[in-house]
C-alpha positions in Angstrom: 35.7 -93.8 121.9 33.3 -92.5 124.6 34.1 -89.0 123.5 32.8 -89.8 120.0 29.4 -90.7 121.4 29.4 -87.5 123.6 30.1 -85.4 120.5 27.1 -87.0 118.7 24.9 -86.1 121.7 26.3 -82.6 121.9 25.7 -82.0 118.2 22.0 -83.1 118.5 21.5 -80.6 121.3 23.4 -77.8 119.5 21.2 -78.3 116.4 18.1 -77.9 118.5 19.4 -74.7 120.2 20.5 -73.2 116.9 17.1 -73.5 115.1 16.3 -70.0 113.8 13.3 -68.3 112.3 13.8 -68.5 108.5 12.2 -65.0 108.1 14.7 -63.5 110.5 17.6 -65.2 108.7 16.4 -63.9 105.3 16.1 -60.3 106.7 19.6 -60.4 108.1 21.0 -61.7 104.8 19.2 -59.0 102.9 20.4 -56.2 105.2 24.0 -57.4 105.3 24.4 -56.6 101.6 24.1 -52.9 102.3 27.1 -52.9 104.6 30.8 -53.2 103.7 31.7 -55.2 106.9 30.3 -58.5 108.0 28.5 -58.9 111.3 29.1 -62.0 113.3 26.9 -63.0 116.2 28.4 -65.5 118.6 26.7 -67.3 121.4 28.6 -69.4 123.9 27.0 -72.8 124.6 28.3 -74.6 127.7 27.5 -78.1 128.6 28.8 -80.1 131.6 30.2 -83.6 131.1 27.8 -84.8 133.8 24.9 -84.0 131.4 26.1 -86.6 128.9 26.0 -90.3 129.8 26.4 -93.5 127.7 26.1 -96.9 129.3 28.1 -99.9 128.4 25.5 -101.3 126.0 25.3 -97.9 124.1 29.1 -97.9 123.8 29.2 -101.4 122.5 26.4 -100.8 120.0 28.1 -97.6 118.8 31.4 -99.5 118.3 29.7 -102.4 116.5 28.1 -100.0 114.0 31.3 -98.0 113.4 34.0 -100.7 113.4 35.6 -99.3 110.3 36.4 -96.1 112.2 38.3 -98.0 114.8 41.2 -99.7 113.1 44.8 -100.4 114.3 47.5 -98.5 112.5 49.8 -100.2 110.0 53.2 -100.8 111.5 56.6 -102.4 110.9 58.5 -104.4 113.5 62.2 -103.8 113.0 65.5 -104.9 114.4 68.0 -102.1 114.1 71.6 -100.9 114.5 72.1 -97.2 115.2 75.2 -95.2 114.2 74.8 -91.7 115.8 76.9 -89.0 114.2 77.9 -87.5 117.5 79.6 -90.8 118.5 82.1 -90.6 115.6 85.5 -89.2 116.6 87.3 -87.0 114.2 90.8 -85.4 114.6 91.8 -81.8 113.9 94.0 -83.1 111.0 91.1 -85.1 109.5 88.9 -82.0 109.6 91.5 -79.8 108.0 92.1 -82.4 105.2 88.3 -82.8 104.7 87.9 -79.0 104.6 90.6 -78.5 102.0 88.8 -81.0 99.7 85.4 -79.4 100.2 86.2 -75.8 101.0 83.9 -74.5 98.3 80.9 -75.9 100.2 81.5 -73.6 103.1 80.2 -70.1 102.6 78.9 -67.4 104.9 75.5 -65.6 104.7 76.9 -63.3 102.0 78.1 -66.2 99.8 81.8 -65.6 100.6 84.1 -68.6 101.3 84.8 -69.2 104.9 88.2 -70.1 106.4 88.7 -73.3 108.4 88.1 -71.6 111.8 84.8 -70.2 110.8 83.6 -73.4 109.2 85.1 -75.8 111.8 81.8 -76.9 113.5 80.1 -77.5 110.2 83.1 -79.3 108.9 83.2 -81.5 112.0 79.5 -82.4 111.6 79.8 -83.2 107.9 82.9 -85.4 108.5 81.1 -87.3 111.3 78.2 -87.9 109.0 80.5 -89.2 106.2 82.3 -91.6 108.6 79.0 -92.7 110.1 77.7 -93.7 106.7 80.8 -95.8 106.1 80.5 -97.5 109.4 76.7 -98.1 108.8 77.5 -99.7 105.4 80.0 -102.1 107.1 77.4 -103.0 109.7 74.8 -103.5 107.0 77.0 -106.1 105.3 77.8 -107.8 108.5 74.1 -108.0 109.6 73.0 -109.2 106.2 75.6 -112.0 106.3 74.6 -112.9 109.9 77.9 -112.0 111.4 76.4 -109.5 113.9 73.1 -109.0 115.6 70.9 -105.9 115.8 71.1 -103.7 118.9 67.4 -103.3 119.6 63.8 -103.8 118.4 61.5 -100.9 117.4 58.1 -100.6 115.9 57.5 -97.9 113.3 53.9 -96.8 112.6 52.6 -95.6 109.3 51.8 -92.3 110.9 55.4 -91.7 112.1 56.7 -88.6 110.3 60.4 -88.9 111.1 61.0 -92.3 109.4 61.2 -92.8 105.6 58.6 -95.6 105.3 58.9 -95.8 101.5 61.7 -98.3 101.9 59.8 -100.4 104.3 56.7 -100.7 102.1 58.6 -102.6 99.4 60.7 -104.7 101.8 60.2 -108.4 102.4 60.1 -110.1 105.8 63.7 -110.8 106.9 65.2 -108.3 104.5 68.0 -106.1 105.7 67.7 -102.5 104.4 70.7 -100.4 103.3 71.6 -97.6 105.8 68.9 -95.1 106.3 69.8 -91.5 107.2 67.7 -89.9 109.9 68.1 -86.5 111.5 71.2 -87.3 113.7 72.2 -90.9 112.8 72.2 -93.7 110.3 70.3 -96.9 111.0 70.5 -100.3 109.6 67.1 -102.1 109.8 65.9 -105.6 109.4 62.2 -106.1 108.7 60.8 -108.7 111.1 57.1 -108.2 110.6 54.6 -106.0 108.8 51.3 -105.5 110.6 48.3 -104.4 108.5 45.3 -102.5 109.9 42.8 -104.6 111.7 39.5 -104.0 113.5 40.3 -103.0 117.1 38.8 -105.0 119.9 36.1 -103.3 121.8 38.4 -103.0 124.9 41.1 -101.3 122.9 38.7 -99.0 121.0 37.2 -97.9 124.3 40.6 -96.6 125.5 
């Protein structure tokens, strides 16, 4: 917040420094058309933080006049159950059976079918994901019926990139969402509260 005011002050000083003679600018523009390459003149302007000062009243006045720029982020308070793929145990026999039913999905960089040995790690990962989804569906039904409780509480912000918020936007308070696949796990989420953007308090905006 204080940085915003400092930037305004810096901009005013920079504008004053960069005032140029119009005649000179016109001459340079005219001459540049005769050359194939552009010329760039760069001046470095340094300014110490100690040169910029804003007292408490200035900060409060700036905040009061720009409240719309200082809003809380929309967020969703959730209770969730996580089902990590890596926690799912799979046997060698299960992997081989799974591979036989899906062998045409496992190809090398040249498009040739891989044997079980070459595809084993990918087969294991795919099978873990499949079994995790089944477990997540079971937990979803149990949570929805009130037979189990969530593992933990989390808050998801509108700006979070790793969470599919489309499902949250249409959810109602208390609704249990069907399993959501994330990068390395499934989660079952129950929407507890949706927080819409509000004007930040001065103390919070100042931080």
